[in-house]
C-alpha cells in the first residue's frame, strides 16, 4: 500500500522555466515532509522539507508547498537549470515515528 | 569527510547464497536505516536502529537480519538469497528521529 504517491514518472522542462513536481499522501498522521534529489549511481540527497504547521517553505530556487486538506505537496524549482536534471523523491513521516515513507520518484529533465 | 560508506558497490549472488552488506558512518549519528529500491518503486524501509544495541523492523524485513554493535556500523545480512532480493540497497543515517536522512551511494545486488 503506497502511502506516498508521485503520479508523474517523468517531467521535461525548458531551462529557465518553472518545474513543478507533485506528491500526494494518504496517511493523515504524516506531519513532516521532505524532498530528496537523486543522481544516477548516487544516494538520494536531502533538498528541502516542510512541517505540517506551515504551508510554504523556501530555500533559494526551491519552494515546497503543502496543502494538508488535500493531502498534497509540491516542489517548485525556479528557474530550472540543466543541473537540476535528476530523480526527485518526496517522503513523509509521522511526528512520533522513525519511518520515512517514500514516493516512487519523478525524473526531471531540464532541456538547455 | 566520508559520511556514509557502503560496500560493496555491486554484487552478484546465486540463489541460496548469503552475504553481508556493509555500512559505516563517521557522522556520529544515532539513527541508521536500510532501504531497498526496486525499479519504478520508492524506497522501502527494511530495518532501522535508534542506537547501538537497538534494532527494529521496517516495512519489508523478511529475508534480512541486522545488528548494531557500534554507533558507526550497521551491517545488513542476507542469509538465503532469493531473486526477489535483487535490488539497490541504501544505508542512511540521521541525527535524530524525523531529521533528514543522509544516504550512502548504494549497493546494487543481483540474485540469479
Coordinates of N, CA and C in Angstrom, one line a residue:
Chain A
X1 N 0.8 -1.2 0.0 CA 0.0 0.0 0.0 C 0.9 1.2 0.0
X2 N 0.9 2.0 -1.1 CA 1.7 3.1 -1.3 C 1.1 4.3 -0.6
X3 N 1.7 4.8 0.5 CA 1.1 5.9 1.3 C 1.5 7.2 0.8
X4 N 2.6 7.2 0.0 CA 3.1 8.5 -0.6 C 3.2 8.2 -2.1
X5 N 2.5 9.1 -2.9 CA 2.4 8.8 -4.3 C 2.9 10.0 -5.2
X6 N 3.7 9.6 -6.2 CA 4.1 10.6 -7.2 C 3.6 10.1 -8.5
X7 N 2.6 10.7 -9.0 CA 1.9 10.1 -10.2 C 2.5 10.4 -11.5
X8 N 3.5 11.3 -11.5 CA 4.2 11.6 -12.8 C 5.5 11.0 -12.7
X9 N 5.8 9.9 -13.5 CA 7.1 9.3 -13.5 C 8.2 10.2 -14.1
X10 N 7.8 11.1 -15.0 CA 8.8 12.0 -15.7 C 8.2 13.3 -16.0
X11 N 9.1 14.3 -16.1 CA 8.8 15.7 -16.5 C 9.9 16.3 -17.2
X12 N 9.6 17.0 -18.3 CA 10.6 17.7 -19.1 C 10.3 19.2 -19.1
X13 N 11.3 20.0 -18.8 CA 11.1 21.5 -18.7 C 12.2 22.2 -19.4
X14 N 11.9 23.3 -20.0 CA 13.0 24.1 -20.7 C 13.8 24.9 -19.6
X15 N 15.1 25.0 -19.8 CA 15.9 25.8 -18.9 C 15.3 27.2 -18.7
X16 N 15.3 27.6 -17.5 CA 14.8 28.9 -17.1 C 13.4 29.0 -16.8
X17 N 12.6 27.9 -17.1 CA 11.2 27.9 -16.8 C 11.0 27.2 -15.4
X18 N 9.8 27.2 -15.0 CA 9.5 26.6 -13.7 C 9.2 25.1 -13.8
X19 N 9.8 24.3 -12.8 CA 9.5 22.9 -12.7 C 8.5 22.7 -11.5
X20 N 7.5 22.0 -11.7 CA 6.5 21.7 -10.6 C 6.4 20.2 -10.5
X21 N 6.8 19.7 -9.3 CA 6.7 18.2 -9.1 C 5.7 18.0 -8.0
X22 N 4.9 17.1 -8.2 CA 3.7 16.9 -7.3 C 3.8 15.6 -6.5
X23 N 3.2 15.6 -5.3 CA 3.2 14.4 -4.4 C 1.9 14.4 -3.6
X24 N 1.3 13.2 -3.5 CA 0.1 13.1 -2.7 C 0.4 12.0 -1.6
X25 N -0.3 12.2 -0.5 CA -0.2 11.2 0.5 C -1.6 10.8 1.1
X26 N -1.6 9.7 1.7 CA -2.9 9.2 2.2 C -3.0 9.1 3.7
X27 N -1.9 9.1 4.4 CA -1.9 9.0 5.9 C -2.0 10.3 6.6
X28 N -3.1 10.6 7.3 CA -3.3 11.9 7.9 C -2.4 12.1 9.1
X29 N -1.7 11.0 9.5 CA -0.7 11.1 10.6 C 0.6 11.7 10.2
X30 N 0.9 11.8 8.9 CA 2.1 12.4 8.4 C 2.1 13.9 8.7
X31 N 3.2 14.4 9.3 CA 3.3 15.8 9.6 C 4.6 16.4 9.3
X32 N 5.5 15.7 8.6 CA 6.8 16.2 8.2 C 7.1 15.7 6.9
X33 N 7.4 16.5 5.9 CA 7.6 16.1 4.5 C 8.9 16.6 4.0
X34 N 9.5 15.8 3.2 CA 10.8 16.1 2.6 C 10.9 15.8 1.1
X35 N 11.8 16.5 0.5 CA 12.1 16.2 -0.9 C 13.6 15.9 -1.0
X36 N 13.9 14.8 -1.8 CA 15.2 14.4 -2.0 C 15.5 14.4 -3.5
X37 N 16.7 14.6 -3.8 CA 17.2 14.6 -5.2 C 18.2 13.4 -5.4
X38 N 18.0 12.7 -6.5 CA 18.9 11.6 -6.7 C 19.5 11.6 -8.1
X39 N 20.8 11.6 -8.2 CA 21.5 11.4 -9.5 C 21.9 9.9 -9.7
X40 N 22.0 9.5 -10.9 CA 22.4 8.1 -11.1 C 23.6 7.6 -10.4
X41 N 23.6 6.4 -9.9 CA 24.7 5.8 -9.2 C 25.1 6.5 -7.9
X42 N 24.2 7.4 -7.4 CA 24.4 8.0 -6.1 C 23.2 7.8 -5.2
X43 N 23.4 8.0 -3.9 CA 22.3 8.0 -3.0 C 21.5 9.3 -3.0
X44 N 20.2 9.2 -2.6 CA 19.4 10.5 -2.5 C 20.1 11.5 -1.6
X45 N 19.9 12.8 -1.9 CA 20.4 13.8 -1.1 C 19.2 14.7 -0.7
X46 N 19.2 15.2 0.5 CA 18.1 16.0 1.1 C 18.1 17.3 0.4
X47 N 16.9 17.8 0.0 CA 16.8 19.0 -0.7 C 16.1 20.1 0.2
X48 N 14.9 19.8 0.6 CA 14.1 20.8 1.3 C 13.0 20.0 2.1
X49 N 12.5 20.6 3.2 CA 11.5 20.0 4.0 C 10.4 21.0 4.4
X50 N 9.3 20.5 4.9 CA 8.3 21.3 5.4 C 7.5 20.6 6.5
X51 N 7.2 21.3 7.6 CA 6.4 20.8 8.7 C 5.0 21.1 8.4
X52 N 4.1 20.3 9.0 CA 2.7 20.5 8.8 C 2.1 21.8 9.4
X53 N 2.9 22.4 10.2 CA 2.4 23.7 10.7 C 2.6 24.9 9.7
X54 N 3.3 24.6 8.6 CA 3.5 25.6 7.6 C 2.8 25.2 6.3
X55 N 2.6 26.1 5.4 CA 2.1 25.8 4.1 C 3.1 26.1 3.0
X56 N 4.2 26.7 3.4 CA 5.2 27.0 2.4 C 6.6 27.1 3.0
X57 N 7.6 26.6 2.3 CA 9.0 26.8 2.7 C 9.9 27.0 1.5
X58 N 10.7 28.0 1.6 CA 11.6 28.4 0.5 C 13.0 28.2 0.9
X59 N 13.8 27.8 -0.1 CA 15.3 27.7 0.0 C 15.9 28.0 -1.4
X60 N 16.2 29.3 -1.6 CA 16.8 29.6 -2.9 C 15.8 29.4 -4.0
X61 N 16.2 28.6 -5.0 CA 15.3 28.4 -6.1 C 14.2 27.3 -5.8
X62 N 14.3 26.7 -4.7 CA 13.3 25.7 -4.4 C 12.3 26.1 -3.3
X63 N 11.0 25.8 -3.6 CA 9.9 26.1 -2.7 C 9.0 24.9 -2.6
X64 N 8.7 24.5 -1.4 CA 7.8 23.4 -1.2 C 6.5 24.0 -0.7
X65 N 5.3 23.6 -1.2 CA 4.0 24.0 -0.8 C 3.3 22.8 -0.2
X66 N 2.6 23.0 0.9 CA 1.8 21.9 1.5 C 0.4 22.3 1.6
X67 N -0.5 21.4 1.1 CA -2.0 21.6 1.3 C -2.5 20.4 2.1
X68 N -2.6 20.6 3.4 CA -3.0 19.5 4.2 C -4.4 19.0 4.0
X69 N -5.3 19.9 3.7 CA -6.7 19.4 3.5 C -6.7 18.5 2.2
X70 N -5.9 18.8 1.2 CA -5.9 17.9 0.0 C -4.9 16.8 0.1
X71 N -4.1 16.8 1.2 CA -3.0 15.8 1.4 C -2.1 15.8 0.1
X72 N -1.6 17.0 -0.2 CA -0.9 17.2 -1.4 C 0.3 18.2 -1.1
X73 N 1.5 17.9 -1.7 CA 2.6 18.8 -1.6 C 3.2 18.9 -3.0
X74 N 3.8 20.0 -3.2 CA 4.5 20.2 -4.5 C 5.8 20.9 -4.3
X75 N 6.7 20.7 -5.2 CA 8.1 21.3 -5.2 C 8.2 22.1 -6.5
X76 N 8.5 23.4 -6.3 CA 8.7 24.3 -7.4 C 10.2 24.7 -7.5
X77 N 10.7 24.6 -8.7 CA 12.1 25.0 -9.0 C 12.0 26.1 -10.0
X78 N 12.5 27.3 -9.5 CA 12.5 28.4 -10.4 C 13.8 29.2 -10.3
X79 N 14.5 29.5 -11.3 CA 14.4 29.0 -12.6 C 15.1 27.6 -12.7
X80 N 14.6 26.7 -13.5 CA 15.1 25.4 -13.7 C 16.5 25.5 -14.4
X81 N 17.4 24.6 -14.0 CA 18.7 24.6 -14.6 C 19.1 23.2 -15.1
X82 N 19.9 23.0 -16.1 CA 20.2 21.6 -16.5 C 20.8 20.7 -15.4
X83 N 21.5 21.3 -14.4 CA 22.0 20.5 -13.3 C 20.9 20.0 -12.4
X84 N 19.7 20.5 -12.6 CA 18.5 20.0 -11.8 C 18.0 18.7 -12.3
X85 N 18.5 18.3 -13.4 CA 18.0 17.0 -14.0 C 18.4 15.9 -13.1
X86 N 17.4 15.2 -12.6 CA 17.6 14.1 -11.6 C 16.3 13.5 -11.3
X87 N 16.3 12.5 -10.4 CA 15.0 11.9 -9.9 C 14.7 12.6 -8.6
X88 N 13.5 13.0 -8.4 CA 13.1 13.6 -7.2 C 12.1 12.8 -6.4
X89 N 12.4 12.5 -5.2 CA 11.5 11.7 -4.3 C 10.9 12.6 -3.2
X90 N 9.6 12.4 -3.0 CA 9.1 13.0 -1.8 C 9.0 12.0 -0.7
X91 N 9.0 12.4 0.5 CA 9.0 11.5 1.6 C 8.2 12.1 2.8
X92 N 7.6 11.3 3.6 CA 6.8 11.7 4.7 C 7.0 10.9 5.9
X93 N 6.8 11.5 7.1 CA 6.9 10.8 8.3 C 5.9 11.3 9.4
X94 N 5.4 10.5 10.2 CA 4.6 11.0 11.3 C 5.5 11.6 12.4
X95 N 4.9 12.4 13.2 CA 5.7 13.1 14.2 C 6.4 12.1 15.2
X96 N 5.7 11.1 15.6 CA 6.2 10.2 16.6 C 6.9 8.9 16.0
X97 N 7.0 8.9 14.7 CA 7.6 7.7 14.0 C 9.0 7.8 13.7
X98 N 9.7 6.7 13.4 CA 11.0 6.7 13.0 C 11.1 6.3 11.5
X99 N 10.0 6.1 10.9 CA 10.0 5.6 9.5 C 9.6 6.7 8.5
X100 N 10.4 6.8 7.5 CA 10.1 7.7 6.3 C 9.4 6.9 5.3
X101 N 8.4 7.4 4.7 CA 7.7 6.7 3.6 C 8.0 7.5 2.3
X102 N 8.5 6.8 1.3 CA 8.9 7.5 0.1 C 7.9 7.3 -1.1
X103 N 7.8 8.3 -2.0 CA 7.1 8.1 -3.2 C 8.0 7.4 -4.2
X104 N 7.5 7.1 -5.4 CA 8.2 6.4 -6.4 C 9.1 7.2 -7.3
X105 N 9.1 8.5 -7.1 CA 10.0 9.4 -7.8 C 9.5 10.0 -9.1
X106 N 10.0 11.1 -9.4 CA 9.7 11.8 -10.7 C 11.1 12.2 -11.3
X107 N 11.3 11.7 -12.5 CA 12.5 12.0 -13.2 C 12.4 13.3 -14.0
X108 N 13.1 14.3 -13.5 CA 13.1 15.7 -14.1 C 14.2 15.8 -15.1
X109 N 13.9 16.3 -16.3 CA 14.9 16.6 -17.3 C 14.7 18.1 -17.7
X110 N 15.8 18.8 -17.5 CA 15.8 20.2 -17.9 C 16.5 20.4 -19.2
X111 N 15.9 20.9 -20.2 CA 16.4 20.9 -21.5 C 17.1 22.3 -21.7
X112 N 18.4 22.3 -22.1 CA 19.1 23.6 -22.3 C 18.6 24.4 -23.5
Chain B
X1 N 36.0 13.6 4.7 CA 34.7 13.6 5.3 C 33.9 12.6 4.5
X2 N 33.9 11.3 5.0 CA 33.3 10.2 4.2 C 31.8 10.2 4.3
X3 N 31.2 10.5 5.4 CA 29.8 10.5 5.6 C 29.3 9.0 5.8
X4 N 28.5 8.5 4.8 CA 28.0 7.2 4.9 C 28.6 6.3 3.8
X5 N 29.3 5.3 4.2 CA 30.1 4.5 3.2 C 29.5 3.1 3.1
X6 N 29.1 2.6 1.9 CA 28.6 1.3 1.7 C 29.5 0.5 0.9
X7 N 29.7 -0.8 1.3 CA 30.5 -1.7 0.5 C 29.8 -3.1 0.4
X8 N 29.8 -3.8 -0.7 CA 30.4 -3.4 -1.9 C 29.5 -2.5 -2.7
X9 N 29.9 -2.0 -3.9 CA 29.1 -1.2 -4.7 C 28.2 -2.1 -5.6
X10 N 28.7 -3.3 -6.0 CA 28.0 -4.2 -6.8 C 28.2 -5.6 -6.3
X11 N 27.2 -6.5 -6.5 CA 27.4 -7.9 -6.1 C 26.5 -8.8 -6.9
X12 N 26.9 -9.9 -7.3 CA 26.0 -10.9 -7.9 C 26.1 -12.1 -7.0
X13 N 24.9 -12.6 -6.6 CA 24.8 -13.8 -5.8 C 24.0 -14.9 -6.5
X14 N 24.3 -16.1 -6.2 CA 23.5 -17.2 -6.6 C 22.4 -17.4 -5.6
X15 N 21.3 -18.0 -6.0 CA 20.1 -18.3 -5.1 C 20.7 -19.2 -4.0
X16 N 20.3 -18.8 -2.8 CA 20.7 -19.6 -1.6 C 22.0 -19.2 -0.9
X17 N 22.8 -18.3 -1.6 CA 24.0 -17.8 -1.0 C 23.7 -16.8 0.0
X18 N 24.7 -16.5 0.8 CA 24.5 -15.4 1.9 C 25.5 -14.4 1.7
X19 N 25.2 -13.2 2.2 CA 26.2 -12.1 2.2 C 25.8 -11.1 3.2
X20 N 26.8 -10.2 3.5 CA 26.6 -9.1 4.3 C 26.9 -7.8 3.6
X21 N 26.0 -6.9 3.6 CA 26.2 -5.5 3.0 C 26.7 -4.7 4.2
X22 N 27.8 -4.0 3.9 CA 28.4 -3.2 5.0 C 28.0 -1.7 4.9
X23 N 27.8 -1.1 6.0 CA 27.5 0.3 6.1 C 28.2 0.9 7.3
X24 N 29.0 1.9 7.1 CA 29.7 2.6 8.2 C 29.6 4.1 8.0
X25 N 29.5 4.8 9.1 CA 29.3 6.2 9.1 C 30.2 6.9 10.1
X26 N 30.7 8.1 9.7 CA 31.5 8.9 10.6 C 30.9 10.2 11.0
X27 N 29.5 10.2 11.0 CA 28.8 11.4 11.3 C 28.3 11.4 12.8
X28 N 28.6 10.3 13.5 CA 28.2 10.2 14.9 C 26.7 10.3 15.1
X29 N 26.0 9.8 14.1 CA 24.5 9.8 14.1 C 24.0 8.5 14.8
X30 N 23.0 8.7 15.7 CA 22.5 7.5 16.4 C 21.6 6.7 15.5
X31 N 20.8 7.3 14.6 CA 19.8 6.6 13.8 C 20.5 6.1 12.5
X32 N 20.2 4.9 12.2 CA 20.7 4.3 11.0 C 19.6 3.4 10.4
X33 N 19.5 3.4 9.0 CA 18.4 2.8 8.3 C 19.0 2.0 7.1
X34 N 18.2 0.9 6.8 CA 18.5 0.2 5.5 C 17.2 0.3 4.7
X35 N 17.4 0.8 3.4 CA 16.3 0.8 2.5 C 16.6 0.0 1.2
X36 N 15.6 -0.5 0.5 CA 15.8 -1.0 -0.8 C 15.0 -0.3 -1.8
X37 N 15.5 -0.2 -3.0 CA 14.8 0.5 -4.1 C 14.7 -0.5 -5.2
X38 N 13.5 -0.9 -5.6 CA 13.2 -1.7 -6.8 C 12.9 -0.8 -7.9
X39 N 13.1 -1.2 -9.2 CA 12.9 -0.4 -10.3 C 11.4 0.2 -10.3
X40 N 11.3 1.5 -10.5 CA 10.0 2.1 -10.6 C 9.3 2.2 -9.3
X41 N 10.0 1.9 -8.2 CA 9.3 1.9 -6.9 C 10.1 2.9 -6.0
X42 N 9.4 3.3 -4.9 CA 10.0 4.1 -3.9 C 10.9 3.3 -3.0
X43 N 11.6 4.0 -2.2 CA 12.5 3.3 -1.2 C 11.6 2.7 -0.1
X44 N 11.9 1.4 0.2 CA 11.2 0.7 1.2 C 12.1 0.4 2.4
X45 N 11.6 0.7 3.6 CA 12.5 0.5 4.8 C 12.5 -1.0 5.2
X46 N 13.8 -1.5 5.4 CA 14.0 -2.9 5.7 C 14.1 -3.0 7.2
X47 N 15.1 -2.3 7.8 CA 15.4 -2.3 9.2 C 15.9 -0.9 9.6
X48 N 15.8 -0.6 10.9 CA 16.4 0.6 11.3 C 16.9 0.4 12.8
X49 N 17.7 1.4 13.2 CA 18.3 1.3 14.5 C 18.4 2.7 15.1
X50 N 18.0 2.9 16.4 CA 18.0 4.2 17.0 C 19.2 4.4 17.9
X51 N 20.1 3.3 17.9 CA 21.3 3.4 18.7 C 22.0 2.1 18.8
X52 N 23.2 2.0 19.3 CA 23.9 0.8 19.4 C 23.1 -0.2 20.3
X53 N 23.0 -1.4 19.8 CA 22.3 -2.4 20.5 C 20.8 -2.5 20.3
X54 N 20.2 -1.5 19.5 CA 18.8 -1.5 19.3 C 18.5 -1.5 17.8
X55 N 17.6 -2.5 17.5 CA 17.2 -2.5 16.1 C 15.7 -2.8 16.0
X56 N 15.1 -2.5 14.9 CA 13.7 -2.7 14.7 C 13.3 -2.9 13.3
X57 N 12.2 -3.6 13.0 CA 11.8 -3.9 11.7 C 11.1 -2.7 11.0
X58 N 11.3 -2.6 9.7 CA 10.6 -1.7 8.9 C 9.5 -2.3 8.1
X59 N 9.2 -1.8 6.9 CA 8.1 -2.3 6.1 C 8.4 -3.7 5.5
X60 N 9.6 -4.0 5.1 CA 10.0 -5.2 4.4 C 11.1 -6.0 5.0
X61 N 11.0 -6.5 6.2 CA 12.2 -7.1 6.9 C 12.5 -8.6 6.5
X62 N 11.5 -9.2 5.9 CA 11.6 -10.7 5.7 C 12.8 -11.0 4.8
X63 N 13.6 -11.9 5.3 CA 14.8 -12.4 4.5 C 16.1 -11.6 4.9
X64 N 16.0 -10.7 5.8 CA 17.1 -9.9 6.2 C 17.3 -10.0 7.7
X65 N 18.6 -9.7 8.1 CA 18.9 -9.5 9.5 C 19.9 -8.4 9.7
X66 N 19.8 -7.7 10.8 CA 20.8 -6.6 11.1 C 21.3 -6.8 12.5
X67 N 22.4 -6.0 12.7 CA 23.0 -5.9 14.1 C 23.5 -4.5 14.2
X68 N 23.6 -4.0 15.4 CA 24.2 -2.7 15.6 C 25.0 -2.7 16.9
X69 N 26.3 -3.2 16.8 CA 27.1 -3.3 17.9 C 27.9 -2.0 18.2
X70 N 28.0 -1.1 17.2 CA 28.7 0.2 17.4 C 27.8 1.3 16.8
X71 N 28.1 2.5 17.2 CA 27.4 3.6 16.6 C 27.7 3.7 15.1
X72 N 29.0 3.3 14.7 CA 29.4 3.6 13.3 C 28.9 2.6 12.3
X73 N 28.7 1.3 12.7 CA 28.4 0.3 11.8 C 27.0 -0.3 11.9
X74 N 26.4 -0.6 10.7 CA 25.1 -1.2 10.7 C 25.0 -2.2 9.5
X75 N 25.6 -3.4 9.7 CA 25.6 -4.3 8.5 C 24.2 -5.0 8.3
X76 N 23.9 -5.3 7.1 CA 22.7 -6.0 6.7 C 23.0 -7.3 6.1
X77 N 22.4 -8.4 6.7 CA 22.7 -9.7 6.4 C 21.6 -10.4 5.6
X78 N 22.0 -11.0 4.4 CA 21.0 -11.8 3.7 C 21.5 -13.3 3.9
X79 N 20.6 -14.1 4.4 CA 21.0 -15.5 4.7 C 20.8 -16.4 3.6
X80 N 19.7 -16.4 2.9 CA 19.4 -17.3 1.8 C 18.9 -16.4 0.7
X81 N 19.8 -16.0 -0.2 CA 19.4 -15.0 -1.2 C 18.4 -15.6 -2.2
X82 N 17.4 -14.7 -2.5 CA 16.3 -15.1 -3.4 C 16.3 -14.0 -4.5
X83 N 15.8 -14.4 -5.7 CA 15.7 -13.4 -6.8 C 14.9 -12.2 -6.4
X84 N 13.9 -12.3 -5.5 CA 13.1 -11.2 -5.1 C 14.0 -10.1 -4.3
X85 N 15.2 -10.5 -3.9 CA 16.0 -9.6 -3.2 C 17.0 -8.8 -4.2
X86 N 16.8 -9.0 -5.5 CA 17.5 -8.2 -6.4 C 17.0 -6.8 -6.3
X87 N 17.9 -5.9 -6.0 CA 17.5 -4.5 -5.7 C 18.8 -3.6 -5.5
X88 N 18.5 -2.4 -5.3 CA 19.6 -1.5 -4.9 C 19.3 -1.1 -3.4
X89 N 20.3 -1.4 -2.6 CA 20.2 -1.2 -1.2 C 20.9 0.1 -0.7
X90 N 20.2 0.9 0.0 CA 20.8 2.1 0.5 C 20.8 2.1 2.1
X91 N 21.9 2.5 2.6 CA 22.0 2.8 4.0 C 21.9 4.3 4.3
X92 N 21.3 4.6 5.4 CA 21.1 6.1 5.7 C 21.3 6.3 7.1
X93 N 21.6 7.5 7.5 CA 21.7 7.9 8.9 C 20.9 9.2 9.1
X94 N 20.6 9.4 10.4 CA 20.0 10.7 10.8 C 20.4 11.0 12.2
X95 N 20.4 12.3 12.5 CA 20.9 12.7 13.9 C 19.9 12.5 14.9
X96 N 18.6 12.5 14.5 CA 17.5 12.2 15.5 C 16.3 11.8 14.7
X97 N 15.3 11.4 15.5 CA 14.0 10.9 14.9 C 13.4 12.1 14.0
X98 N 13.1 11.7 12.8 CA 12.5 12.7 11.9 C 13.4 13.7 11.2
X99 N 14.7 13.6 11.6 CA 15.6 14.5 10.9 C 15.9 14.0 9.5
X100 N 16.3 14.9 8.6 CA 16.6 14.4 7.2 C 17.6 13.3 7.2
X101 N 17.5 12.4 6.3 CA 18.4 11.2 6.1 C 19.6 11.6 5.3
X102 N 20.7 11.0 5.6 CA 22.0 11.1 4.8 C 22.2 9.7 4.3
X103 N 22.3 9.6 3.0 CA 22.4 8.3 2.3 C 23.8 8.0 1.9
X104 N 24.1 6.7 1.9 CA 25.3 6.2 1.1 C 24.9 6.1 -0.3
X105 N 25.9 5.7 -1.1 CA 25.7 5.6 -2.6 C 25.1 4.3 -3.1
X106 N 24.8 3.4 -2.2 CA 24.1 2.2 -2.5 C 24.9 1.0 -2.9
X107 N 24.3 -0.2 -2.8 CA 24.9 -1.4 -3.2 C 23.9 -2.1 -4.2
X108 N 24.3 -2.3 -5.4 CA 23.4 -2.9 -6.4 C 23.6 -4.5 -6.3
X109 N 22.6 -5.2 -5.9 CA 22.6 -6.6 -5.7 C 21.8 -7.3 -6.7
X110 N 22.4 -8.3 -7.4 CA 21.6 -9.2 -8.3 C 21.7 -10.6 -7.8
X111 N 20.5 -11.2 -7.7 CA 20.5 -12.6 -7.3 C 19.9 -13.4 -8.5
X112 N 20.7 -14.4 -8.9 CA 20.3 -15.2 -10.1 C 20.4 -16.7 -9.8

